[in-house]
């Protein structure tokens, strides 16, 4: 089955084939999900990991039930969780399938917004078929209103497709970093296959074949497939556009490129050997070039494998093992309650989507600006509004405003470029680091900005703005953009700006 | 004749299901090989299954106490390079 090519609406094409997340449809940039077939759109639309607006309302969680792995990736240190799905250096508490089922139902009953349960580690879920499938089997029976998803390195995928299709698992994520065994040998030193450890190109070739075969089999079964790739400068960066093309032509609905994060203290091959990760501009350029022919996921924050909560928010502490043991969950009752709440959320989302569509139309009818695009940072805790104080923001959403409209670009952690240790700049304050993380942005929209940061932001050429508190992000970004345009700040063509996102 | 798992083990579970003799079990502080059950995979496989999937260099020793996967053999990180990086980190 071949899916239609995303992001190829005419307005996108003349936009230079930019794409991006479905968040940003205030301008003429069509909501890219509109071009997906209905059956798939429905599955994706309310998925907190795939839909930018849904992830303000719905939550997903992961349970760590699968410790073993059958391959080695050069960016992974197996003392920690699978680096394909988790931030490097994180260790999650391993659960038995029984504990995982209890925890999932406890969370679902307490946080009705929790709609998706994923198994993503700490190793490869499909290298632990018994533990993974028992969890899925029980949840399909006992909590049928929870969607299930799984991510894998793909080696054991072909053998698992049949079983996966039985459990109503409609999202599978495969990490595919290459389709070329020679490149593969630089990423995967070995695999365990047919009772042997196989190293080098031979091992990489088998892994690649299994990934591609698994992808094809899942599509043939009608199961949604997302592909993750880790961008490794000098290794697969030039090659990922090809990967994007291949997986798209086979029917993957989404391709998510994540930056390599390599630190010597993680003890990984890349970390120790000094392999660098991509800069934010390199990542964005690649995401842009891939999104020309594929839907890209830009709001992925490389969540923790055992994270609980809305993306970017972690409520794991409320559900430790001792706490869930004490909870007595009546899931039938919880399911009734969940249904009512889901309906209310759905209505709110529908009305907001409608509102957005109306605004997009109005925007189209207004005289078109000819000003250059501008990046702005936004502090929000969700619900699609500006509602976080500058000093409290742990991360910023970066939006690009242009005459075409507003589009979501990426997330930046306030401390993204610093592990908080001595390696980055002597004596820089958190404030300085945060301002550095906002490099390239010309405005920052928050609910409030304090006096000291205000001055420092201005000095750094970033206009602080607290005038749009509680307003919808895209409206506010557009309003600020129009003010800047009216003030004549955007007249000169500044091509360098976009590349700094 | 038996292999053994030492404290470098990170408890990743990978070896346990692949052992043809059911000689490996989860234990504290790390996985253990029951020397009475370990057959060194004789008659089942030409190579030690546990040591063929174990991702940690040095975690599994042969019956002479020698690491089946010596430093550098799995990660590809030359041992000197690893020592250098660790020294660098310590100095901070
Ligand atoms: S698949 Fe995941 S757990 Fe396995 S080596 Fe790669 S990053 Fe690590
Ligand atoms: S050598 Fe073979 S029999 Fe012995 S513990 Fe390892 S896998 Fe089991
Ligand atoms: S495979 Fe190695 S690291 Fe993993 S549990 Fe077995 S001995 Fe320990």
XYZ file of C-alpha atoms and ligand atoms in Angstrom:
617
model
C 0.000 0.000 0.000
C 1.301 3.396 -0.866
C 0.181 6.408 1.070
C -0.305 9.727 -0.596
C 2.651 12.005 -0.246
C 2.163 14.413 2.595
C 2.845 18.113 2.532
C 2.417 18.404 -1.180
C -0.541 20.707 -1.257
C 0.133 23.609 -3.598
C 0.423 26.130 -0.793
C 3.136 23.971 0.719
C 5.014 23.592 -2.503
C 5.307 27.303 -3.087
C 6.248 27.620 0.543
C 9.424 25.817 -0.323
C 8.105 22.427 0.764
C 8.230 23.261 4.399
C 6.105 21.029 6.476
C 6.134 20.628 10.097
C 3.745 19.666 12.653
C 0.037 19.949 12.309
C 0.037 22.536 15.055
C 0.551 25.344 12.732
C -2.355 25.836 10.490
C -3.293 29.349 11.333
C -2.090 30.576 7.971
C -2.507 29.005 4.604
C -0.421 26.058 5.661
C -2.983 23.292 5.401
C -3.375 20.945 8.259
C -1.257 18.222 6.779
C -3.385 15.491 8.258
C -6.109 16.432 5.837
C -4.225 14.593 3.135
C -4.135 11.290 5.018
C -6.695 8.598 4.249
C -9.617 8.758 6.712
C -8.843 5.486 8.460
C -5.326 6.600 9.247
C -6.217 10.167 10.071
C -8.638 8.959 12.643
C -5.994 6.866 14.338
C -3.448 9.644 14.303
C -5.619 12.610 15.078
C -6.051 12.030 18.773
C -2.737 10.386 19.435
C -0.754 12.458 21.910
C 2.550 11.595 20.303
C 1.556 12.268 16.716
C -0.880 15.106 16.787
C 0.389 18.436 17.978
C -2.984 19.650 19.183
C -4.018 16.340 20.729
C -0.956 16.215 22.882
C -2.185 19.251 24.743
C -5.206 17.212 25.835
C -4.372 13.535 25.836
C -1.560 11.718 27.532
C 0.471 8.636 26.897
C 2.544 6.525 29.206
C 5.230 3.952 28.761
C 5.931 0.949 30.899
C 9.361 -0.603 31.107
C 8.776 -4.341 30.911
C 11.304 -5.338 28.269
C 14.881 -5.343 29.524
C 16.748 -7.459 26.974
C 18.045 -6.325 23.628
C 19.243 -8.286 20.624
C 21.496 -5.700 19.006
C 23.960 -3.005 20.002
C 23.650 0.596 18.852
C 26.692 2.825 19.132
C 24.670 5.516 20.908
C 23.437 3.164 23.597
C 24.988 2.121 26.845
C 23.027 -0.833 28.029
C 23.284 0.174 31.623
C 20.577 2.657 30.694
C 17.313 2.530 28.812
C 17.044 1.957 25.079
C 18.381 5.183 23.636
C 16.085 4.839 20.648
C 13.070 5.822 22.684
C 14.411 7.443 25.780
C 16.799 10.222 26.593
C 20.240 8.748 27.053
C 21.372 8.112 30.566
C 17.929 7.333 31.971
C 17.233 4.211 33.973
C 13.641 3.194 34.479
C 12.273 0.839 37.021
C 11.707 -2.546 35.423
C 8.175 -3.862 35.882
C 6.796 -7.357 35.553
C 3.889 -7.639 33.109
C 1.541 -7.880 36.083
C 2.909 -4.708 37.658
C 2.758 -2.969 34.290
C -0.908 -3.841 33.828
C -1.726 -2.620 37.335
C 0.188 0.579 36.842
C -1.443 1.283 33.493
C -4.935 0.780 34.872
C -4.166 2.864 37.948
C -2.944 5.718 35.792
C -5.848 5.402 33.350
C -8.341 5.569 36.206
C -6.625 8.598 37.778
C -5.713 10.512 34.635
C -8.583 9.941 32.222
C -6.642 11.777 29.523
C -4.250 8.830 29.384
C -5.216 7.067 26.178
C -2.044 5.446 24.892
C 0.177 2.846 26.500
C 3.514 2.114 24.962
C 6.207 -0.431 25.612
C 9.537 1.003 24.644
C 12.200 -0.570 26.741
C 14.424 -0.467 28.633
C 15.652 -2.849 25.910
C 13.887 -3.943 22.743
C 10.259 -4.944 23.383
C 10.306 -7.606 20.693
C 13.471 -9.154 22.082
C 11.304 -9.861 25.145
C 8.244 -11.250 23.396
C 6.771 -13.036 26.395
C 6.864 -10.060 28.733
C 5.731 -7.612 26.054
C 2.901 -9.734 24.701
C 1.583 -10.730 28.085
C 1.259 -7.056 28.946
C -0.546 -6.326 25.692
C -2.762 -9.397 25.928
C -3.982 -8.507 29.392
C -4.504 -4.843 28.629
C -6.484 -5.598 25.461
C -8.802 -7.691 27.624
C -8.962 -5.686 30.829
C -8.682 -2.129 29.549
C -9.969 -2.161 25.981
C -10.227 1.629 25.793
C -6.464 2.072 25.929
C -4.556 2.142 22.660
C -1.358 0.160 22.545
C 1.872 0.935 20.815
C 5.325 -0.520 20.714
C 8.694 0.516 19.401
C 11.443 -1.733 18.175
C 14.817 -1.867 16.504
C 13.160 -4.187 13.983
C 15.376 -7.250 14.229
C 12.671 -9.512 15.630
C 9.801 -7.654 13.984
C 8.837 -10.017 11.135
C 8.249 -12.833 13.629
C 6.131 -10.601 15.828
C 3.753 -9.106 13.272
C 1.169 -11.884 13.509
C 0.999 -11.652 17.297
C 0.949 -7.849 17.206
C -1.990 -7.840 14.832
C -3.991 -9.895 17.336
C -3.723 -7.368 20.117
C -5.193 -4.443 18.383
C -1.873 -2.688 18.357
C -2.190 -0.010 15.802
C 1.025 1.929 16.207
C 4.465 0.446 15.780
C 7.607 2.560 15.801
C 10.674 1.173 14.079
C 14.012 2.869 14.541
C 15.608 2.852 11.107
C 18.866 4.757 10.916
C 19.947 3.543 7.513
C 19.090 1.315 4.563
C 22.753 0.858 3.645
C 24.705 -1.964 5.373
C 27.988 -0.065 5.111
C 26.549 2.860 7.013
C 24.800 0.366 9.278
C 28.125 -1.145 10.303
C 29.141 2.281 11.620
C 26.037 2.446 13.806
C 25.483 -1.166 14.869
C 28.619 -3.060 15.922
C 26.774 -6.374 16.284
C 23.458 -8.190 16.346
C 22.446 -11.484 17.950
C 20.937 -13.583 15.221
C 20.304 -17.308 14.808
C 22.220 -18.118 17.990
C 25.313 -16.188 16.962
C 26.732 -12.761 17.478
C 27.186 -11.281 14.011
C 29.402 -8.244 13.668
C 30.013 -5.550 11.074
C 28.393 -5.198 7.659
C 26.978 -8.710 7.722
C 25.055 -8.039 10.914
C 23.902 -4.618 9.750
C 22.639 -6.117 6.504
C 20.475 -8.649 8.331
C 19.105 -5.951 10.638
C 18.225 -3.692 7.703
C 16.515 -6.548 5.859
C 14.476 -7.464 8.926
C 13.463 -3.826 9.489
C 12.298 -3.408 5.918
C 10.508 -6.755 5.873
C 8.807 -5.956 9.173
C 7.733 -2.566 7.875
C 6.195 -4.117 4.765
C 4.407 -6.819 6.767
C 2.916 -4.292 9.200
C 1.633 -2.114 6.373
C 0.142 -5.191 4.692
C -1.732 -5.854 7.953
C -3.001 -2.295 8.103
C -0.981 -1.405 11.196
C 0.280 2.166 11.403
C 4.051 2.463 11.243
C 6.118 5.391 12.417
C 9.823 5.465 11.688
C 12.376 7.040 14.016
C 15.874 7.913 12.906
C 18.761 9.169 14.940
C 20.696 11.838 13.062
C 24.435 11.189 13.379
C 26.517 13.869 11.663
C 29.089 12.422 9.297
C 27.530 8.953 9.544
C 23.953 8.990 8.290
C 22.991 12.665 8.037
C 23.348 12.803 4.243
C 21.554 9.489 3.944
C 18.412 10.142 5.974
C 16.547 11.821 3.124
C 16.932 8.510 1.282
C 15.683 6.621 4.340
C 12.708 8.957 4.443
C 11.943 8.303 0.806
C 12.202 4.514 1.170
C 10.067 4.184 4.285
C 7.483 6.568 2.926
C 7.178 4.676 -0.328
C 6.524 1.542 1.707
C 3.744 3.235 3.637
C 5.139 4.553 6.922
C 2.940 7.474 7.936
C 5.449 9.492 9.856
C 9.201 9.911 10.026
C 10.731 11.386 13.124
C 14.362 12.477 13.005
C 15.932 12.820 16.449
C 19.306 14.331 17.194
C 22.102 12.100 18.426
C 22.870 12.938 22.021
C 26.361 11.724 22.814
C 28.217 12.472 26.032
C 31.371 10.765 27.198
C 29.833 10.147 30.600
C 27.171 7.931 29.059
C 29.967 5.545 28.147
C 28.595 4.939 24.663
C 30.816 4.370 21.653
C 29.856 7.721 20.156
C 30.161 9.484 23.486
C 33.617 8.154 24.229
C 34.885 8.533 20.670
C 33.812 12.162 20.586
C 31.145 11.830 17.899
C 29.123 15.041 18.024
C 25.380 15.405 17.763
C 23.752 17.731 15.222
C 23.328 21.433 15.927
C 19.742 22.715 16.057
C 20.138 24.221 12.554
C 21.453 20.980 11.073
C 18.549 19.118 12.585
C 16.016 21.585 11.312
C 17.497 21.664 7.840
C 17.279 17.908 7.641
C 13.745 17.877 9.020
C 12.807 20.448 6.412
C 14.408 18.537 3.577
C 12.754 15.296 4.650
C 9.363 16.836 5.230
C 9.309 17.795 1.568
C 8.109 14.284 0.989
C 7.037 13.158 4.397
C 5.172 14.060 7.503
C 7.681 14.881 10.199
C 7.191 14.884 13.893
C 8.710 17.962 15.408
C 7.221 17.967 18.836
C 8.870 14.756 19.990
C 10.789 15.451 23.166
C 12.427 12.062 23.332
C 10.318 11.211 26.285
C 11.424 8.867 28.997
C 10.533 5.259 28.520
C 8.593 5.140 31.779
C 7.166 8.634 31.625
C 3.608 9.196 32.703
C 1.613 12.227 31.747
C 1.082 14.715 29.028
C 4.125 14.839 26.795
C 6.773 16.853 28.537
C 5.145 16.557 31.930
C 5.975 13.647 34.163
C 3.730 12.467 36.976
C 5.528 9.181 37.504
C 6.049 9.864 41.207
C 2.347 9.453 41.854
C 2.457 5.901 40.582
C 5.361 4.151 42.194
C 5.063 0.434 42.787
C 4.076 0.696 46.453
C 1.468 3.289 45.641
C -0.184 1.250 42.904
C -0.207 -1.832 45.094
C -2.403 0.077 47.523
C -4.817 1.340 44.905
C -8.032 -0.533 44.353
C -9.180 0.165 40.826
C -12.707 -0.444 39.578
C -11.846 -0.257 35.914
C -15.398 -0.650 34.651
C -16.433 2.460 36.526
C -13.281 4.240 35.458
C -13.989 3.389 31.851
C -17.435 5.036 32.036
C -15.888 8.144 33.496
C -13.137 8.144 30.900
C -15.661 7.931 28.103
C -17.503 11.041 29.249
C -14.302 13.005 29.637
C -12.962 11.876 26.277
C -16.149 13.063 24.640
C -15.871 16.477 26.245
C -12.251 16.782 25.140
C -13.168 15.704 21.660
C -15.824 18.400 21.468
C -13.401 21.036 22.645
C -10.791 19.899 20.152
C -13.312 19.846 17.331
C -14.472 23.344 18.089
C -10.898 24.603 18.286
C -10.075 22.923 15.005
C -13.087 24.553 13.427
C -12.105 27.932 14.834
C -8.651 27.457 13.385
C -10.030 26.633 9.975
C -12.199 29.753 10.027
C -9.240 31.891 11.026
C -7.124 30.349 8.307
C -9.749 31.414 5.801
C -9.856 34.945 7.124
C -6.094 35.077 7.009
C -6.164 34.077 3.379
C -8.466 36.903 2.520
C -6.373 39.570 4.186
C -3.817 41.399 2.065
C -0.670 39.355 2.093
C 2.414 40.609 3.860
C 5.725 40.374 2.060
C 7.862 40.436 5.146
C 10.533 37.923 6.102
C 9.848 35.010 8.462
C 10.587 35.393 12.179
C 11.179 32.825 14.899
C 9.475 33.284 18.238
C 9.680 31.329 21.448
C 6.571 30.578 23.480
C 6.252 29.485 27.106
C 3.304 27.174 27.603
C 2.272 24.270 29.747
C -0.322 23.044 27.261
C -3.907 23.695 26.192
C -2.466 25.665 23.299
C -2.230 28.938 25.207
C 0.576 31.121 26.498
C 0.488 30.475 30.209
C 3.955 30.139 31.685
C 6.103 32.766 33.370
C 9.453 33.235 31.610
C 11.417 32.278 34.690
C 9.403 29.102 35.218
C 9.638 27.761 31.687
C 11.614 24.540 31.486
C 11.206 24.508 27.763
C 10.033 26.750 24.968
C 8.086 25.985 21.847
C 9.613 27.623 18.821
C 7.255 28.933 16.159
C 7.958 30.516 12.843
C 5.707 33.372 11.767
C 5.710 34.354 8.125
C 3.235 35.769 5.637
C 2.135 32.175 5.081
C 1.033 31.769 8.655
C 2.404 30.323 11.839
C 4.090 26.964 11.983
C 5.496 24.975 14.842
C 9.220 24.331 14.504
C 10.599 22.605 17.563
C 10.973 22.420 21.302
C 13.978 23.792 23.052
C 14.813 22.910 26.588
C 15.769 25.910 28.642
C 18.976 24.060 29.534
C 19.237 22.125 26.273
C 22.821 22.961 25.573
C 24.123 22.286 28.997
C 24.085 19.268 31.229
C 24.371 21.686 34.129
C 27.975 20.737 34.764
C 31.189 22.625 34.314
C 31.588 21.796 30.645
C 29.626 24.757 29.399
C 30.878 28.275 29.830
C 32.300 29.408 33.093
C 29.820 30.667 35.609
C 26.945 31.180 33.229
C 23.708 31.662 35.056
C 20.611 29.666 34.257
C 19.214 32.839 32.801
C 22.135 33.250 30.439
C 21.830 29.639 29.378
C 18.151 30.034 28.739
C 18.763 33.094 26.640
C 21.400 31.188 24.741
C 18.919 28.397 24.103
C 16.678 30.981 22.452
C 19.312 32.067 19.936
C 17.753 32.941 16.607
C 14.410 33.939 18.091
C 13.380 37.582 17.848
C 10.627 37.514 20.426
C 9.639 35.439 23.407
C 5.989 35.241 24.452
C 5.260 34.376 28.087
C 2.569 35.066 30.624
C 4.983 37.350 32.432
C 8.632 38.374 32.237
C 10.605 39.617 35.224
C 12.637 42.822 35.247
C 16.116 41.293 35.064
C 15.397 38.812 32.285
C 13.554 41.565 30.433
C 16.696 43.636 30.181
C 18.896 40.701 29.295
C 16.499 39.504 26.625
C 16.391 42.934 25.077
C 20.160 43.122 25.162
C 20.267 39.770 23.350
C 17.965 41.082 20.631
C 14.977 39.021 21.758
C 11.874 41.103 22.407
C 10.189 40.010 25.638
C 6.425 40.011 25.415
C 3.955 39.403 28.238
C 0.944 40.981 26.581
C -0.665 37.803 25.310
C -1.056 35.798 28.474
C -3.746 33.105 28.195
C -4.208 33.741 24.488
C -4.017 30.942 21.913
C -0.413 30.560 20.783
C -0.886 30.897 17.066
C -3.083 33.982 17.324
C -0.609 35.641 19.627
C 2.387 34.800 17.457
C 0.596 36.177 14.398
C -0.424 39.320 16.283
C 3.153 39.967 17.381
C 4.364 39.276 13.857
C 1.927 41.813 12.451
C 3.026 44.385 15.032
C 6.639 43.810 14.059
C 5.719 44.149 10.399
C 3.761 47.340 11.047
C 6.699 48.750 12.993
C 8.859 48.179 9.927
C 11.120 45.711 11.696
C 10.791 43.038 9.061
C 11.486 44.823 5.843
C 14.993 43.686 5.118
C 15.232 40.178 3.724
C 17.088 38.160 6.257
C 17.611 34.683 4.941
C 19.967 33.665 7.687
C 17.243 33.824 10.249
C 15.357 30.684 9.512
C 18.414 28.502 9.618
C 18.896 29.331 13.250
C 15.858 27.534 14.585
C 32.947 -26.868 33.302
C 30.827 -23.781 33.483
C 30.839 -20.113 32.678
C 30.180 -17.503 35.332
C 28.623 -14.053 35.507
C 30.459 -11.423 37.552
C 29.534 -8.069 39.000
C 29.988 -6.159 35.753
C 26.585 -7.605 34.781
C 23.956 -4.863 34.308
C 20.987 -7.210 34.783
C 19.662 -6.800 31.273
C 18.017 -10.266 31.158
C 19.300 -10.986 27.652
C 21.211 -14.145 28.543
C 18.517 -15.820 30.614
C 16.106 -16.902 27.852
C 18.824 -17.974 25.407
C 20.491 -20.521 27.686
C 19.654 -24.030 26.405
C 20.324 -25.550 29.834
C 18.221 -23.153 31.940
C 21.333 -22.501 33.939
C 20.886 -18.734 34.273
C 18.602 -17.034 36.734
C 17.857 -13.560 37.982
C 19.544 -12.976 41.317
C 20.806 -10.183 43.536
C 22.976 -8.287 42.933
C 23.210 -9.719 39.430
C 22.304 -12.681 37.234
C 23.916 -15.993 38.157
C 24.948 -19.161 36.341
C 24.259 -22.404 38.146
C 27.549 -24.263 37.569
C 25.817 -27.594 38.014
C 23.444 -26.868 35.142
C 25.721 -25.000 32.710
C 26.805 -27.326 29.893
C 28.815 -24.641 28.107
C 26.187 -25.176 25.433
C 27.891 -28.483 24.482
C 25.696 -30.420 22.118
C 23.321 -27.516 21.564
C 25.374 -24.726 20.036
C 28.955 -24.234 18.913
C 29.234 -20.985 20.913
C 28.244 -19.948 24.444
C 24.764 -18.506 23.967
C 24.886 -16.265 27.021
C 28.176 -14.703 25.993
C 26.948 -14.270 22.421
C 24.125 -11.958 23.407
C 25.595 -10.310 26.508
C 26.260 -6.631 25.703
C 28.720 -6.040 28.521
C 32.401 -6.697 27.997
C 33.896 -8.795 30.757
C 30.598 -9.724 32.421
C 30.806 -13.426 31.566
C 33.935 -15.500 32.250
C 34.852 -18.910 30.891
C 35.796 -21.807 33.164
C 39.355 -20.451 33.403
C 38.068 -17.121 34.658
C 38.913 -15.343 31.401
C 36.498 -12.770 29.965
C 34.789 -14.280 26.937
C 34.151 -10.774 25.588
C 37.318 -8.832 26.406
C 37.429 -5.005 26.573
C 36.835 -3.387 23.196
C 35.420 -6.528 21.601
C 31.756 -5.485 21.709
C 31.597 -1.733 21.845
C 34.504 -1.218 19.488
C 35.867 1.359 21.926
C 39.625 0.805 22.241
C 40.390 0.278 25.953
C 42.930 3.145 25.991
C 40.315 5.486 24.583
C 37.858 4.429 27.281
C 40.499 4.968 29.986
C 41.262 8.399 28.544
C 37.603 9.422 28.509
C 37.098 8.194 32.054
C 40.209 10.049 33.275
C 38.940 13.181 31.533
C 35.597 12.874 33.299
C 37.209 12.259 36.683
C 39.292 15.396 36.366
C 36.159 17.573 36.247
S 17.879 -1.070 20.288
Fe 17.695 0.298 22.071
S 18.387 -0.974 23.825
Fe 19.038 -2.004 21.966
S 21.132 -1.273 21.682
Fe 19.815 0.017 20.416
S 19.337 1.788 21.696
Fe 20.143 0.162 23.044
S 27.407 -21.298 28.450
Fe 25.510 -22.060 27.548
S 24.752 -23.472 29.060
Fe 26.276 -22.266 30.135
S 25.101 -20.592 31.037
Fe 25.823 -19.875 29.053
S 24.123 -20.311 27.679
Fe 23.773 -21.528 29.509
S 23.400 -10.643 29.247
Fe 25.225 -10.037 30.394
S 24.686 -8.090 31.334
Fe 22.791 -9.029 30.629
S 22.026 -10.112 32.417
Fe 23.231 -11.588 31.269
S 25.299 -11.421 32.090
Fe 24.173 -9.664 32.828
